[in-house]
CSV table of C-alpha atoms and ligand atoms in Angstrom, one decimal:
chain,number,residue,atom,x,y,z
A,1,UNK,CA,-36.2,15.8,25.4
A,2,UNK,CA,-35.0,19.4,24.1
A,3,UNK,CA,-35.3,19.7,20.5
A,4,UNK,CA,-32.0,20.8,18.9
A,5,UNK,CA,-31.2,23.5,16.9
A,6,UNK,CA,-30.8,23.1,12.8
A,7,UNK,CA,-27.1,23.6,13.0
A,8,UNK,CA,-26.5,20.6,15.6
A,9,UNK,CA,-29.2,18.4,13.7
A,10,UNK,CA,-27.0,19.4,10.6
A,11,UNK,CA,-23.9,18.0,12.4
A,12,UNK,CA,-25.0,15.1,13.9
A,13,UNK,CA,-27.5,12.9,12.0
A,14,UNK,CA,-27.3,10.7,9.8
A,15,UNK,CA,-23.3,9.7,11.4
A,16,UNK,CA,-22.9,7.0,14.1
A,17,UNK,CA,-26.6,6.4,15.1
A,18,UNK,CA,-27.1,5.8,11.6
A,19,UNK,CA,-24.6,3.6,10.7
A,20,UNK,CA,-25.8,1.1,13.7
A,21,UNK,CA,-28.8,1.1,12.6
A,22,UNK,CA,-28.0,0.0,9.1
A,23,UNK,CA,-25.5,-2.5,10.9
A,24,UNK,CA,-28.6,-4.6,11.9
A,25,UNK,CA,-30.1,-5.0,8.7
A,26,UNK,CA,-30.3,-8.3,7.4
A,27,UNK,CA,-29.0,-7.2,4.0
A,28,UNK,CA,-25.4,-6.3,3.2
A,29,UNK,CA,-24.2,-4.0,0.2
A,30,UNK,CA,-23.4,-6.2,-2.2
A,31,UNK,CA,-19.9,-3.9,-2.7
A,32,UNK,CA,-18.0,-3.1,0.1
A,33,UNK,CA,-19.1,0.9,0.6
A,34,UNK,CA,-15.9,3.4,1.1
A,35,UNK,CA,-15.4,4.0,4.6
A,36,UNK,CA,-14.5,7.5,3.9
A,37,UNK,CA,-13.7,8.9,7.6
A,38,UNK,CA,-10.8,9.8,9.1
A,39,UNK,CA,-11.7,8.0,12.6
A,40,UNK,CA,-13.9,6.3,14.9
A,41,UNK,CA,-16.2,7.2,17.4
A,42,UNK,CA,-16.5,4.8,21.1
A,43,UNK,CA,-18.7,3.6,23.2
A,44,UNK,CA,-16.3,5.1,26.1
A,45,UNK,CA,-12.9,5.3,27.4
A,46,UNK,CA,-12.5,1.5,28.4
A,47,UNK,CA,-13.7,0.3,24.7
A,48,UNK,CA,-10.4,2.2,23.8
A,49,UNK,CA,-8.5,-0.1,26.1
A,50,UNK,CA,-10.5,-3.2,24.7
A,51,UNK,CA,-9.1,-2.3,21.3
A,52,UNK,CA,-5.8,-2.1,22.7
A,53,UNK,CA,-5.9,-5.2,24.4
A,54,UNK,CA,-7.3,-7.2,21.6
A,55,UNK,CA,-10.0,-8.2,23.8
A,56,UNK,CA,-12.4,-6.1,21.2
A,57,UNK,CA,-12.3,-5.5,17.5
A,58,UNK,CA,-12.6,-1.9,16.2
A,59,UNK,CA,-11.3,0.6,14.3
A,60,UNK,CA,-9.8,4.1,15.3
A,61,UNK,CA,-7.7,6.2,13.3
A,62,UNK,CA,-7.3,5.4,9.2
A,63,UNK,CA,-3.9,6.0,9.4
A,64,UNK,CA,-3.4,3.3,11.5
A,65,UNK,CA,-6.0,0.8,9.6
A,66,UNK,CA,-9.2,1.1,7.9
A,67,UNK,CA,-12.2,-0.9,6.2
A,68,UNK,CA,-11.2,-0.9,2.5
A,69,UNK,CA,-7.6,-1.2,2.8
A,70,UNK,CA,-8.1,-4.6,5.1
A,71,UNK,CA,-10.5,-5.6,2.5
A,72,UNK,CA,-8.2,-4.9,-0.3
A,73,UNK,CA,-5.2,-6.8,1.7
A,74,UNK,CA,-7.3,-10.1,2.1
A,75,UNK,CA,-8.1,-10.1,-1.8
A,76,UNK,CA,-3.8,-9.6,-2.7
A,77,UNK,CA,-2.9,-11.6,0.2
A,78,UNK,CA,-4.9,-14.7,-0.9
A,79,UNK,CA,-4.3,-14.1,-5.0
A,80,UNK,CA,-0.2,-14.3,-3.3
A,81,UNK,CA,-1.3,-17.2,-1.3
A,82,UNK,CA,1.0,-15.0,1.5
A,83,UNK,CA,-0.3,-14.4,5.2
A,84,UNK,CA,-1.2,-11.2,4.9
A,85,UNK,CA,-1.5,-7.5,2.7
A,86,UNK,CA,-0.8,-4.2,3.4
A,87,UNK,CA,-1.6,-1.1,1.2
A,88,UNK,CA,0.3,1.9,0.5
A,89,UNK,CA,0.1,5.0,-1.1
A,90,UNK,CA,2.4,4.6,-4.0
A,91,UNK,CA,4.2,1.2,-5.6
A,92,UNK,CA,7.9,3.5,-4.2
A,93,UNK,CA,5.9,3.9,-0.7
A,94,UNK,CA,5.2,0.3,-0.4
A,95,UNK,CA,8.9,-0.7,-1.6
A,96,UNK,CA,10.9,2.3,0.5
A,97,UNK,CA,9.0,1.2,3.7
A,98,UNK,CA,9.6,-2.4,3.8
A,99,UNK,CA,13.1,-2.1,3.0
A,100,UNK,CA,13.5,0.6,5.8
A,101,UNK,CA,11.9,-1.9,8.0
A,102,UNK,CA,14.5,-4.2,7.9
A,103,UNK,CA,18.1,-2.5,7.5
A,104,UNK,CA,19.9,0.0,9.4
A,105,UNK,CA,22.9,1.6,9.7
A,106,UNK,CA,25.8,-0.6,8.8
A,107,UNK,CA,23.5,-3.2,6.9
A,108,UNK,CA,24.3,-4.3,3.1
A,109,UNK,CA,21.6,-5.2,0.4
A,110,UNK,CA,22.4,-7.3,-2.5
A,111,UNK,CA,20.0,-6.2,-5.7
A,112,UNK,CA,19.4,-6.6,-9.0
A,113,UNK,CA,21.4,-4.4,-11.4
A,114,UNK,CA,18.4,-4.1,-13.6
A,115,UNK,CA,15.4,-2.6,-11.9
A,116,UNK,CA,12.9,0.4,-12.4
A,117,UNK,CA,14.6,3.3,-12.1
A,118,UNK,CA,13.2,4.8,-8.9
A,119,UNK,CA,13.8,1.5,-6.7
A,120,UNK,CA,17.3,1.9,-8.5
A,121,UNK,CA,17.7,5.7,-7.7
A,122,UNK,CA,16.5,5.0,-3.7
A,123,UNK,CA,19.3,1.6,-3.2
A,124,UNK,CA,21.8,3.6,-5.0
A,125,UNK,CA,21.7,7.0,-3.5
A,126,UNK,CA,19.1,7.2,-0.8
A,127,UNK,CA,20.0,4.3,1.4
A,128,UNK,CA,23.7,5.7,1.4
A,129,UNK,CA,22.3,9.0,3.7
A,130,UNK,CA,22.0,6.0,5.6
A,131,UNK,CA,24.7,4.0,5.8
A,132,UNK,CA,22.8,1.5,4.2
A,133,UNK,CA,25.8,-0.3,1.6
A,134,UNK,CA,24.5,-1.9,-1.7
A,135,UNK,CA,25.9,-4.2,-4.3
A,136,UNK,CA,24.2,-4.6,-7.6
A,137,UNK,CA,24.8,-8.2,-9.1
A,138,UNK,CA,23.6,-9.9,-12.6
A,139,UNK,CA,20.6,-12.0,-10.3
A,140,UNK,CA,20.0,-14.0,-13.5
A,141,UNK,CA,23.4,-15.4,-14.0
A,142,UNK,CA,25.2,-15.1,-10.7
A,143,UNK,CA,25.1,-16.6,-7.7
A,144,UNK,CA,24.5,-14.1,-4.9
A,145,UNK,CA,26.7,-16.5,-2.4
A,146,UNK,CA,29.6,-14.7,-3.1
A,147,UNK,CA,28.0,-11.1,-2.7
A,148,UNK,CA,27.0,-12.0,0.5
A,149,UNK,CA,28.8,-10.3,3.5
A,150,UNK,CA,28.6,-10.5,7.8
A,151,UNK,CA,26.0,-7.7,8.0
A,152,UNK,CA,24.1,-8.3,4.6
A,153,UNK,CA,19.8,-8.3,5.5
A,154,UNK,CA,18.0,-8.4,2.3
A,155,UNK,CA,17.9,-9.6,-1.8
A,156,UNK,CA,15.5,-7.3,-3.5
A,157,UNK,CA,15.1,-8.6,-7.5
A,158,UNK,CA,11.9,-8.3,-9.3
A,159,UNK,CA,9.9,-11.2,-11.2
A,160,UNK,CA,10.3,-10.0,-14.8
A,161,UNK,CA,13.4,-6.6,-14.8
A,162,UNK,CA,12.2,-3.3,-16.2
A,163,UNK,CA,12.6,-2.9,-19.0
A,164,UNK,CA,14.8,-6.3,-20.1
A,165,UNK,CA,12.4,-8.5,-19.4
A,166,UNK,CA,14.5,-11.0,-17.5
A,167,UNK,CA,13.6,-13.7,-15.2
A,168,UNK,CA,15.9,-14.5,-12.1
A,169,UNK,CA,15.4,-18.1,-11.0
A,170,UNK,CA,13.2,-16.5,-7.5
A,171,UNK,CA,14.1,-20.5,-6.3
A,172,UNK,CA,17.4,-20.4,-6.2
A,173,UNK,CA,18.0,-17.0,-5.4
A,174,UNK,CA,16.0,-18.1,-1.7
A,175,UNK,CA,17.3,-20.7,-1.5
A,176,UNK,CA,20.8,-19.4,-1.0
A,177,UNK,CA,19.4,-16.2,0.4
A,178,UNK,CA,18.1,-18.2,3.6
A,179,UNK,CA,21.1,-20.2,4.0
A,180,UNK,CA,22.6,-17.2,5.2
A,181,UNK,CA,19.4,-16.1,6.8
A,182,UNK,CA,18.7,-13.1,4.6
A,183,UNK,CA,15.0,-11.8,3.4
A,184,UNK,CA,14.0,-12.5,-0.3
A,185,UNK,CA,12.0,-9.6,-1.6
A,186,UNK,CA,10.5,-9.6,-5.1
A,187,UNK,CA,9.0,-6.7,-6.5
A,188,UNK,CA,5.9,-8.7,-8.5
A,189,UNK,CA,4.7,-5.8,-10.5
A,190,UNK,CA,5.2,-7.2,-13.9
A,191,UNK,CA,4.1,-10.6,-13.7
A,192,UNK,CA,1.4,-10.2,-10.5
A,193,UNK,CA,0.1,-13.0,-8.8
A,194,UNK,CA,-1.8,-14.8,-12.2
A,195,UNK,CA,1.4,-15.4,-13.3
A,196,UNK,CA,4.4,-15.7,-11.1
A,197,UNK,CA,3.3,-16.6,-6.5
A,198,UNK,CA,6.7,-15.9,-5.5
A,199,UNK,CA,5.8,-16.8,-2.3
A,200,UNK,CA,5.4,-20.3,-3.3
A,201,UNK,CA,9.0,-20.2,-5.0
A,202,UNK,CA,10.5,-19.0,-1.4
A,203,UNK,CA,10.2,-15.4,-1.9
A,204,UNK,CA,10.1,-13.8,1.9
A,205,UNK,CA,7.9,-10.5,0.9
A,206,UNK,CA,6.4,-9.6,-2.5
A,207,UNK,CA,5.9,-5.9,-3.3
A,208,UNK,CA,3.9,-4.0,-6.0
A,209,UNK,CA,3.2,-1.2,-7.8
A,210,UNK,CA,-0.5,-1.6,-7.9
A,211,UNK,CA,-0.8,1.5,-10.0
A,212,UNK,CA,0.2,-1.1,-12.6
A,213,UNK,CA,-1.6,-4.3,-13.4
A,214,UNK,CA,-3.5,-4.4,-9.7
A,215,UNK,CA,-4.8,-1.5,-10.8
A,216,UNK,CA,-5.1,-2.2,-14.2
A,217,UNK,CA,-7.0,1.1,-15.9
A,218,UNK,CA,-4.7,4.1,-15.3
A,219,UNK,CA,-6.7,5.6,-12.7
A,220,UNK,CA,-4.8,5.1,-9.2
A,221,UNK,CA,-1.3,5.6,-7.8
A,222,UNK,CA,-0.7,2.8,-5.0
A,223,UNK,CA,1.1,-0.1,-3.6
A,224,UNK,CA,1.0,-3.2,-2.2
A,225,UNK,CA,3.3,-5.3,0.1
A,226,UNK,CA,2.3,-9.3,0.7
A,227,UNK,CA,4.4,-11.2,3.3
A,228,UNK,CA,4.1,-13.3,6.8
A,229,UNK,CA,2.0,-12.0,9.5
A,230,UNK,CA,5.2,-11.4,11.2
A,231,UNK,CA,6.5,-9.6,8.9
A,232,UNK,CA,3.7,-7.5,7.9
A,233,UNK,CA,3.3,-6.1,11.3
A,234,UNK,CA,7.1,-4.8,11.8
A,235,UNK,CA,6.5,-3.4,7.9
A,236,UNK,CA,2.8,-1.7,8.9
A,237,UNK,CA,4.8,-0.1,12.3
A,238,UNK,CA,6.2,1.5,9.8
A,239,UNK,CA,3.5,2.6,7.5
A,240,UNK,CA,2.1,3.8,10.3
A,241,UNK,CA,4.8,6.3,11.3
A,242,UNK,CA,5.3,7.7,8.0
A,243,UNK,CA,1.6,7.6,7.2
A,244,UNK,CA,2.3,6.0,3.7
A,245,UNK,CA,-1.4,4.5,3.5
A,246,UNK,CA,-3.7,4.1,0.8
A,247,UNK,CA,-7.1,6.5,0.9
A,248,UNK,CA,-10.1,4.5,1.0
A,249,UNK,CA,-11.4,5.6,-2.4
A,250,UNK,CA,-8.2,4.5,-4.4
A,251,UNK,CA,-8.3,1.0,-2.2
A,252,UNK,CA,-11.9,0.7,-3.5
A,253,UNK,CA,-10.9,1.5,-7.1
A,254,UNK,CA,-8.2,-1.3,-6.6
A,255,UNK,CA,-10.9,-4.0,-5.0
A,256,UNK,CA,-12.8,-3.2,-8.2
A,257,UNK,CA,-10.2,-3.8,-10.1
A,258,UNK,CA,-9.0,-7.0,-8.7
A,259,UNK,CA,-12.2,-8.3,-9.8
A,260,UNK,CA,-11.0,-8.6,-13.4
A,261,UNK,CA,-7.5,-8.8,-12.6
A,262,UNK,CA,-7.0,-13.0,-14.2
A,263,UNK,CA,-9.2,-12.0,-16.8
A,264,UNK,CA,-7.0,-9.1,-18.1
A,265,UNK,CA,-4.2,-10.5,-17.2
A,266,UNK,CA,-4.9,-13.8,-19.7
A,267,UNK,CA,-5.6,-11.3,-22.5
A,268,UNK,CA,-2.6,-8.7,-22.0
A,269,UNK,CA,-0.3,-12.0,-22.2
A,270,UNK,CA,-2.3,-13.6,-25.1
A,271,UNK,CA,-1.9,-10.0,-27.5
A,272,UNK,CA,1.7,-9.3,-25.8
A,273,UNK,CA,3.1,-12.6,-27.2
A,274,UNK,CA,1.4,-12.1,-30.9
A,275,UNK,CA,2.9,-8.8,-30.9
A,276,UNK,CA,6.4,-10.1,-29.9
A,277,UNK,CA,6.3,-13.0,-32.5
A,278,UNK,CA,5.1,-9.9,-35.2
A,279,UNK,CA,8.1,-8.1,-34.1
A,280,UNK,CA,10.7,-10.6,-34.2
A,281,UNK,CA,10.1,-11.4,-37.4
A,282,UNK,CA,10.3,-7.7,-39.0
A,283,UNK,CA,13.2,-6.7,-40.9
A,284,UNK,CA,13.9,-3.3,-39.0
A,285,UNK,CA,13.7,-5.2,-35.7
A,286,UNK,CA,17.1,-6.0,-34.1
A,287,UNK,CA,15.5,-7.6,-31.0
A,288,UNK,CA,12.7,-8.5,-29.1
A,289,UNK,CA,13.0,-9.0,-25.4
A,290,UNK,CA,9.7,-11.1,-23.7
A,291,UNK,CA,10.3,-13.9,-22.0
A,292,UNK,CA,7.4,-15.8,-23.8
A,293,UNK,CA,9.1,-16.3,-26.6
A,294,UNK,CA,11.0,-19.4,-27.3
A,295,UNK,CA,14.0,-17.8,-28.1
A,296,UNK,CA,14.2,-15.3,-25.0
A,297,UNK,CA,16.8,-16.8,-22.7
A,298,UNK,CA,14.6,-16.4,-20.1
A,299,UNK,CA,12.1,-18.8,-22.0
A,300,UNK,CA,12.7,-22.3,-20.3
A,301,UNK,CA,12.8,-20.2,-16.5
A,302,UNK,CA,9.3,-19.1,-17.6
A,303,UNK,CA,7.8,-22.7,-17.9
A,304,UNK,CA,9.1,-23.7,-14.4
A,305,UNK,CA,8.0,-20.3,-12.6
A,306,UNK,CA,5.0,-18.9,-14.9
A,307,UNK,CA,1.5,-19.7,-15.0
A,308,UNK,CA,1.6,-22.2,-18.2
A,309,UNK,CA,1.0,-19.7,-21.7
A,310,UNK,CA,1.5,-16.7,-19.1
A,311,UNK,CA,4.0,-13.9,-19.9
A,312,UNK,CA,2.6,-10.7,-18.9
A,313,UNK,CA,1.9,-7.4,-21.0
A,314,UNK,CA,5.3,-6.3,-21.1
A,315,UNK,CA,7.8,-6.2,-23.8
A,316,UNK,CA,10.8,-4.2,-25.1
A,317,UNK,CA,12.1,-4.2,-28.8
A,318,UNK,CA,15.5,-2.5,-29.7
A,319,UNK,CA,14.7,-1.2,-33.6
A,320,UNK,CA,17.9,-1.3,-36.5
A,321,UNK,CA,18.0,2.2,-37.1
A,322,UNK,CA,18.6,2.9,-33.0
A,323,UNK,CA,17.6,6.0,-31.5
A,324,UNK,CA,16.0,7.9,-34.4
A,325,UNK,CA,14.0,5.1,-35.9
A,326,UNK,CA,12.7,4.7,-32.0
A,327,UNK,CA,11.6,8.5,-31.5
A,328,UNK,CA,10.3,8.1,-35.3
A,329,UNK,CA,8.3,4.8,-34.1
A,330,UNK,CA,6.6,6.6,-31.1
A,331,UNK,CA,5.5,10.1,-33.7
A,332,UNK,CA,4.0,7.9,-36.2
A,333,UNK,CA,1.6,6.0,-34.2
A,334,UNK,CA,-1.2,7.3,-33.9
A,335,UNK,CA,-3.4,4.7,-31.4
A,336,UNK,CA,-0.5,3.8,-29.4
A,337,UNK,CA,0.5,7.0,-27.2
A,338,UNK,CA,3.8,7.8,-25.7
A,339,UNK,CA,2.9,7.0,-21.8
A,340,UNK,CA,5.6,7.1,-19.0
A,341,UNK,CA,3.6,4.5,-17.4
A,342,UNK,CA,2.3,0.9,-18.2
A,343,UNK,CA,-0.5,-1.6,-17.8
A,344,UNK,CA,-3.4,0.3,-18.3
A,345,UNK,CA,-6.7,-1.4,-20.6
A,346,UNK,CA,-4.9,0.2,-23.9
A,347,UNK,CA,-1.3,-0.2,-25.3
A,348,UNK,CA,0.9,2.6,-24.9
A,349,UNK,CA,4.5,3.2,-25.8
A,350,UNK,CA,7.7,3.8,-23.7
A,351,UNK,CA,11.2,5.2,-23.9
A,352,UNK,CA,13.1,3.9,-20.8
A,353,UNK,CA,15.9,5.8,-21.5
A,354,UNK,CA,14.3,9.4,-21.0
A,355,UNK,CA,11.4,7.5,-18.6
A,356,UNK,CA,11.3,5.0,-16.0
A,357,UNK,CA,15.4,4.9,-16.5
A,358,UNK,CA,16.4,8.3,-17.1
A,359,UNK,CA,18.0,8.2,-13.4
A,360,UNK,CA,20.5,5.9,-14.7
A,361,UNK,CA,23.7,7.6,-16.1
A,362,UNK,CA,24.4,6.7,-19.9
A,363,UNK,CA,27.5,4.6,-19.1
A,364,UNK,CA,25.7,2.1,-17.0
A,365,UNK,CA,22.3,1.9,-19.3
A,366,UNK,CA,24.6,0.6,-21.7
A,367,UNK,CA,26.3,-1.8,-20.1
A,368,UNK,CA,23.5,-3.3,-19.1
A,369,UNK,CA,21.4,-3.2,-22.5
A,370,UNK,CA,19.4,-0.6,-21.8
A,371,UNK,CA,19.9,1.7,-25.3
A,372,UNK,CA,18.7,4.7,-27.3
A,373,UNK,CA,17.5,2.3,-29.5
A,374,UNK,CA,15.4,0.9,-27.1
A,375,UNK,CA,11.0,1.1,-27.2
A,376,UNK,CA,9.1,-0.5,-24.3
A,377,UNK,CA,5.5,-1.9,-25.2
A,378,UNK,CA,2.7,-2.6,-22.5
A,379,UNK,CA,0.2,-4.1,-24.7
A,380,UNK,CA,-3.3,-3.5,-23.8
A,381,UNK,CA,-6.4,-5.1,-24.3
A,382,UNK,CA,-7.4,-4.4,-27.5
A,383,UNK,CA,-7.8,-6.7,-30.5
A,384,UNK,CA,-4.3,-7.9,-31.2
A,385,UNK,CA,-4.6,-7.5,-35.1
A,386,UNK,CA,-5.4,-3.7,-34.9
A,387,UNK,CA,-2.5,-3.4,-32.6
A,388,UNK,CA,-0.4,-5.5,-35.0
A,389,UNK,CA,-2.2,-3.4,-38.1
A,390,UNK,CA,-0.9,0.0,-36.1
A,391,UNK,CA,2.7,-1.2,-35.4
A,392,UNK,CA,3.3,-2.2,-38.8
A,393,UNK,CA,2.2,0.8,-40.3
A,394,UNK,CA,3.9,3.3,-38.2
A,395,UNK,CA,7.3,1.2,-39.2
A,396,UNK,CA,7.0,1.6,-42.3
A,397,UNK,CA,6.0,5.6,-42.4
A,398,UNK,CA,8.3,6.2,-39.6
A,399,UNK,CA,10.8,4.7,-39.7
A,400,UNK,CA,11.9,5.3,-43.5
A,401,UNK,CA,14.8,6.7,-44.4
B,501,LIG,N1,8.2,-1.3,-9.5
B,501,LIG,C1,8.1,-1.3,-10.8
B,501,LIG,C2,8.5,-2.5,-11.6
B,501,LIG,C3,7.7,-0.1,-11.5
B,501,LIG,O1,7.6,-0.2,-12.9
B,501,LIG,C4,7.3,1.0,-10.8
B,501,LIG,C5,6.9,2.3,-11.5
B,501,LIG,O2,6.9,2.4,-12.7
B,501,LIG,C6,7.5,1.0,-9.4
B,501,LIG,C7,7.9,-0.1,-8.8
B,501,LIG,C8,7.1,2.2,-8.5
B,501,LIG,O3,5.7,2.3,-8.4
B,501,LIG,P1,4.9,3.6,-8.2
B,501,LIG,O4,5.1,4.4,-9.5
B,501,LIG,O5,3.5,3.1,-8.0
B,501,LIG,O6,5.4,4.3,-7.0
């Protein structure tokens, strides 16, 4: 057979021919590799039809589906104890597409008046480019029966609100969400699957910001969507016309991370309730908002919906001397950094008001509780005393007079 020249050798081995090869072995990698290419070579034409037909399994194209984000989706769809997963490029990618997927024109969404900003921002002003009407409602004390009109699709809430730390009863709200035949979607992000399955309360589709707890070490921007196989397929005809997916290296990352994900998640909700109780009881602490406490109103929800002891990482803390003694709070620590963000391995600080709900206007921050006053915690995973130790000291530098 001709020899080829160095540039085609260059080119070609080590691709396709290899990977068959290795295909036989009788050993596997004990990690799933990243798949990092963009598409699929065939056997032929009719292999492509095969594929098609369902007759054959294959990949072709990444956009349309690849190895690590189907492994990823198995590992979220089983921790939801839903059908099926699908990953997406950001937590906003994942939560924008599946809500397009199921309004239109003329349609009306009921949501939760307290919800990360963006999500907010999108229901608020996006959806109105397209005739898409919503109501905001108090999901914790109303019932959404008298919300709901003729062409109303959807409920979107989320397990525990940013930054309020609330906890709608995810039961009820199906309950009279299908009487009327509308979708339940829950935005899980807070609590993730170790804690709160809304699934298994009646939740229709449960979303994520994975770049949060899934994620879990401040490394990748991504989201995930966990629902019926119905479902997931009119969500992923989607994805796959706006191209929203996750690369294979982040889905990797996230697999990794999964790995750990119950053990973190014990430990962020262990420290997160030690630093609550330290905070409620300090004298230049006007409240503490984490629904693990006994005295959050959320408290007895929590023992019906929660993993038992579970809270999550998350808490917010309004501080007596308001919005100075705040911005003094987040100067004088020192181990604790000021991080738009949350649920990485270390605790950082936030200011909702300037961060994740800046996009609210001041009038309707305040009305719902959201003040200048206002710190938000993700505790990390750290020894809980030296995050106690670093809290108390930077109160009483800071936050002097
Ligand atoms: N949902 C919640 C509760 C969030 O906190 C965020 C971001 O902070 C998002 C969704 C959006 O996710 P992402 O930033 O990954 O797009």
């Amino acid at each position: 057979m001709h020899e080829k020249n160095l540039e085609t050798q260059l080119i070609h081995i080590g691709n396709g021919q290899f990977q068959k090869k290795i295909n036989k072995s009788v050993t596997v990698p004990e990690t799933l590799p990243i798949y990092l290419t963009s598409a699929y070579a065939l056997e032929d034409v009719s292999s492509l039809d095969e594929i098609h037909a369902n007759s054959a399994e294959g990949y072709l194209y990444s956009r349309d589906a690849a190895p690590n984000a189907d492994a990823v989706s198995e590992i979220i769809a089983k921790a939801d104890q839903g059908e099926r997963g699908l990953l997406f490029a950001s937590g906003m990618a994942a939560i924008t597409t599946t809500i397009l997927s199921f309004v239109q024109t003329g349609d009306h969404i009921i949501a939760s008046s307290v919800l990360y900003g963006g999500v907010y921002s999108y229901l608020s002003n996006e959806l109105a480019r397209f005739g898409v009407e919503v109501s905001f409602a108090d999901l914790i004390n109303e019932d959404i029966t008298p919300r709901i009109k003729p062409n109303t699709k959807l409920v979107y809430t989320e397990t525990i609100s940013n930054p309020l730390m609330e906890v709608p009863d995810i039961s009820r709200i199906s309950k009279e969400a299908h009487a009327h035949g509308l979708l339940v979607l829950v935005d899980n992000t807070f609590a993730t699957p170790v804690i709160a399955k809304p699934i298994l309360l009646g939740a229709d589709i449960v979303l994520y910001s994975a770049t949060k707890y899934l994620g879990g070490h401040s490394d990748i921007v991504a989201g995930v969507v966990v629902a019926s196989g119905e479902l997931i397929s009119k969500i992923k005809r989607l994805q796959i016309l706006y191209g929203s997916i996750l690369s294979p290296h982040d889905c990797w990352l996230l697999a990794r991370s999964l790995r750990t994900l119950a053990l973190r998640i014990k430990k962020h909700s262990e420290n997160a309730l030690a630093v609550a109780q330290f905070l409620e009881s300090h004298p230049k602490v006007e409240k503490v908002f984490y629904p693990g406490l006994i005295s959050s109103p959320s408290y007895e929800l929590t023992q019906r919906q929660f993993t038992k002891g579970y809270s999550g990482g998350m808490l917010s803390v309004n501080l007596k001397g308001g919005e100075k003694a705040a911005l003094a709070l987040v100067k004088a620590m020192d181990m604790i950094p000021f991080v738009p963000s949350l649920a990485g391995t270390s605790t950082t600080v936030s200011y909702p008001v300037k961060t994740s709900h800046r996009l609210y206007s001041k009038n309707e921050r305040e009305k719902l509780g959201i003040t200048d006053g206002q710190l938000r915690f993700s505790v990390g995973l750290e020894d809980s005393c030296d995050i106690i130790n670093e809290i108390a000291t930077s109160l009483d530098d800071g936050t002097n007079p």
